[in-house]
Short mmCIF file of C-alpha atoms in Angstrom, two decimals:
data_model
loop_
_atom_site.label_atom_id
_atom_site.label_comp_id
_atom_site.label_asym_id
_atom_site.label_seq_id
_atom_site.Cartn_x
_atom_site.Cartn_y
_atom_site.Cartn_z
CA UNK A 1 -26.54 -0.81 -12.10
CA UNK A 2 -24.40 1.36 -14.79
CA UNK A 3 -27.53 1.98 -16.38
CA UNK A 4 -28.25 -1.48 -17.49
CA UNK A 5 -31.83 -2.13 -16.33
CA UNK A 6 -30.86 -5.85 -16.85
CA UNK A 7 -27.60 -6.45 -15.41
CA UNK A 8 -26.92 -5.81 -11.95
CA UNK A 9 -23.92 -7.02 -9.82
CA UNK A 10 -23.57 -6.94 -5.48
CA UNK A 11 -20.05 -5.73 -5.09
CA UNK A 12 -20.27 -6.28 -1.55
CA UNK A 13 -22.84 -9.09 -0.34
CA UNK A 14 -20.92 -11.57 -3.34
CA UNK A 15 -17.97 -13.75 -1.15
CA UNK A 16 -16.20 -14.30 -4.03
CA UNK A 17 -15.75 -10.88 -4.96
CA UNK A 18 -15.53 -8.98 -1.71
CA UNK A 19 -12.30 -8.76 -0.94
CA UNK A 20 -11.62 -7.23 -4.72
CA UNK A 21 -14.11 -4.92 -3.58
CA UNK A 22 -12.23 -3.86 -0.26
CA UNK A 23 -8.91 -3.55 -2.52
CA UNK A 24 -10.30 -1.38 -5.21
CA UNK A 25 -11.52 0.99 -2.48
CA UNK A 26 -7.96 0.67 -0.58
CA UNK A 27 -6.17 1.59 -3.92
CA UNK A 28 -8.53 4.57 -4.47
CA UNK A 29 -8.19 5.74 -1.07
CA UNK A 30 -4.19 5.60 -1.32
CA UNK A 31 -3.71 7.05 -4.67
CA UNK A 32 -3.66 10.32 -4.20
CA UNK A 33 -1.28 10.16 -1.19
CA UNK A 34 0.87 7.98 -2.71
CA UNK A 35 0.63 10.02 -6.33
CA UNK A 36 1.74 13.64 -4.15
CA UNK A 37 4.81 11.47 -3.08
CA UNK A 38 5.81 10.91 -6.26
CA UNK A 39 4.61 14.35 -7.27
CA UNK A 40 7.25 15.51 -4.91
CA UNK A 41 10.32 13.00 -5.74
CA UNK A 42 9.85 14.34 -9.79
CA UNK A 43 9.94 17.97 -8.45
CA UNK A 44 12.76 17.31 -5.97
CA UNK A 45 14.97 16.09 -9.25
CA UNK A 46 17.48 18.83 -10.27
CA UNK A 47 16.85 19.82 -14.05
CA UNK A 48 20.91 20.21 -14.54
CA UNK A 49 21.83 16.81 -14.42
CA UNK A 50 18.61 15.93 -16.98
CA UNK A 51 20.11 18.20 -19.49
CA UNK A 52 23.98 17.54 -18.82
CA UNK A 53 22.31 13.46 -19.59
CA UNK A 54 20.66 14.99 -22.92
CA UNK A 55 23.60 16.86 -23.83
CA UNK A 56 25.19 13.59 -23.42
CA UNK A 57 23.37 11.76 -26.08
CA UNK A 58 20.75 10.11 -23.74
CA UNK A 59 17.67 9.08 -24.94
CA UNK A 60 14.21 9.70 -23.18
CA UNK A 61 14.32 6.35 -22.07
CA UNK A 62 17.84 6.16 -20.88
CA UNK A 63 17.37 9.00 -19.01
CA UNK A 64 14.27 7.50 -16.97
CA UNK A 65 15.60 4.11 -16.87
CA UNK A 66 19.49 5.56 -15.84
CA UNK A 67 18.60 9.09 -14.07
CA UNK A 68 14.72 9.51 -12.64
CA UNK A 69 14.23 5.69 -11.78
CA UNK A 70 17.42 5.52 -9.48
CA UNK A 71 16.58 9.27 -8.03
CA UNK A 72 13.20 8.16 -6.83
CA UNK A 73 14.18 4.66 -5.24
CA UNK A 74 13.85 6.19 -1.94
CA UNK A 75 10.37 7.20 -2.91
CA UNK A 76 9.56 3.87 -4.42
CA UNK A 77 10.22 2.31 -0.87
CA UNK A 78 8.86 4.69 0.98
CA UNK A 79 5.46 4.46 -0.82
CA UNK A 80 6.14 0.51 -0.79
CA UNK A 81 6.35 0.47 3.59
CA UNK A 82 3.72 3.05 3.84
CA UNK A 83 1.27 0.60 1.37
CA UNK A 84 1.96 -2.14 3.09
CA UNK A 85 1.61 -0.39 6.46
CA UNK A 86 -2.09 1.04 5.22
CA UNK A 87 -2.66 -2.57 3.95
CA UNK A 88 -2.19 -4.55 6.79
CA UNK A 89 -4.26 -2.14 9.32
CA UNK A 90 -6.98 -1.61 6.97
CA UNK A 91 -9.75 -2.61 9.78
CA UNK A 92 -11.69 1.29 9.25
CA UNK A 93 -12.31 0.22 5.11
CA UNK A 94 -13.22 -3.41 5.62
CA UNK A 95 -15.90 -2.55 8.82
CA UNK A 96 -17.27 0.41 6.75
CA UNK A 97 -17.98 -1.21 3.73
CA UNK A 98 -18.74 -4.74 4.21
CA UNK A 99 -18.62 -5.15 8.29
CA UNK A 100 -16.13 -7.88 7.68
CA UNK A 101 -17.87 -9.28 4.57
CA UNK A 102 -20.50 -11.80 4.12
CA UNK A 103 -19.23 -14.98 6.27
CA UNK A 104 -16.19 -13.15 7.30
CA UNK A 105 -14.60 -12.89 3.33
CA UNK A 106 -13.08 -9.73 3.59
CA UNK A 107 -11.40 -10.13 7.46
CA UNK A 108 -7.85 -8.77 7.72
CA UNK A 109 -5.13 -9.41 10.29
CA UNK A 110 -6.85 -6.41 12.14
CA UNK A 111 -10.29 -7.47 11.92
CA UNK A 112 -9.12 -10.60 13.30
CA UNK A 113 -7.26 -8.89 16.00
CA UNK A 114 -10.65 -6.90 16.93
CA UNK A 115 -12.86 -9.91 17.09
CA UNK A 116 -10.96 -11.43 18.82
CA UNK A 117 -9.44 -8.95 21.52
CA UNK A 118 -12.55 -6.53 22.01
CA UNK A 119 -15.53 -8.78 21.06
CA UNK A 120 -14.72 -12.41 21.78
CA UNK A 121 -12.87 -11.42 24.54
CA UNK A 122 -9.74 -13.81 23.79
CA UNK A 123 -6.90 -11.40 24.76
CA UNK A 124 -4.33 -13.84 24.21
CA UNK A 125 -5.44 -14.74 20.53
CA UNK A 126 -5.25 -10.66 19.98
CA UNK A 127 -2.15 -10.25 21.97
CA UNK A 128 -0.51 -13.07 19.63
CA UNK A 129 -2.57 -11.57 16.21
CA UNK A 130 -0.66 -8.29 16.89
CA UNK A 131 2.61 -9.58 17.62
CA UNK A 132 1.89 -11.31 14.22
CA UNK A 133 1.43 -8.16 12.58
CA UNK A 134 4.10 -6.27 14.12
CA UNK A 135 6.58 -8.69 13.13
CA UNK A 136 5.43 -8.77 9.75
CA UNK A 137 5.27 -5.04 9.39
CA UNK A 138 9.06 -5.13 11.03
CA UNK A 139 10.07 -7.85 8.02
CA UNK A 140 8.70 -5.17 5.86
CA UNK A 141 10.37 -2.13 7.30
CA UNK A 142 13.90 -3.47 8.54
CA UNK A 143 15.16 -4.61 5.40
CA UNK A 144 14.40 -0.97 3.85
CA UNK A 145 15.91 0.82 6.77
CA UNK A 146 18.95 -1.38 6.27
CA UNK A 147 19.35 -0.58 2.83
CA UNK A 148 18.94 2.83 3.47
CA UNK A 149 21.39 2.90 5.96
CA UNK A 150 23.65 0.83 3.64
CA UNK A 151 23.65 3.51 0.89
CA UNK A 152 24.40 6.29 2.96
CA UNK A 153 27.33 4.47 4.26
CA UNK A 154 28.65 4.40 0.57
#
């Protein structure tokens, strides 16, 4: 109600605004996780090579844009796959906040999957919903891993 005795809004039971609903709470839940990788990247950044850049001439800016930016690409995409990764299997938030959303709104790939497989008992639609998802997961994770493997190559 945020204190308004007048206005009051149904984040969940509103199909138009469920799914926002289901992100906001996804993005909460990963901060933190994703905020200690970074946390760790920063830390992980040798302080000699920021001040040889300052000594230099660098500006603050140049030396995030030319020095911490290009030291913490591997933590970027690691916080990108592992994202993606929570987004796609987020079946534990959607069931325990909406139970898949008024009218099914806020289903994901792994709701889907779980209707379908366990409930519906449709193995084949479940079988091909996860093949689905692990080939979109692999689109997401094969291109890093090939980059990665590129630059060490260098």
């Amino acid at each position: 109600h945020f204190g308004w005795t007048s206005f009051h809004f149904d984040w969940i039971k509103n199909k138009d605004f469920v799914i926002y609903t289901v992100v906001i709470a996804g993005v909460w839940q990963a901060s933190g996780f994703v905020m200690a990788m970074f946390l760790a990247g920063l830390r992980g950044i040798d302080g000699e090579i920021m001040k040889a850049a300052q000594i230099d001439g660098a500006s603050p800016f140049q030396l995030y844009r030319r020095i911490v930016i290009p030291l913490l690409r591997p933590i970027f995409l690691s916080a990108f796959i592992v994202l993606a990764h929570m987004a796609i299997k987020s079946y534990d938030l959607v069931v325990a906040l909406t139970s898949g959303g008024p009218g099914g709104s806020a289903w994901l790939p792994s709701n889907f999957m779980y209707e379908y497989t366990f409930k519906r008992n449709e193995m084949a639609v479940g079988s091909a919903s996860a093949i689905i998802m692990l080939m979109t997961i692999s689109a997401i994770i094969v291109p890093y891993l090939y980059s990665e493997l590129k630059e060490k190559a260098r």
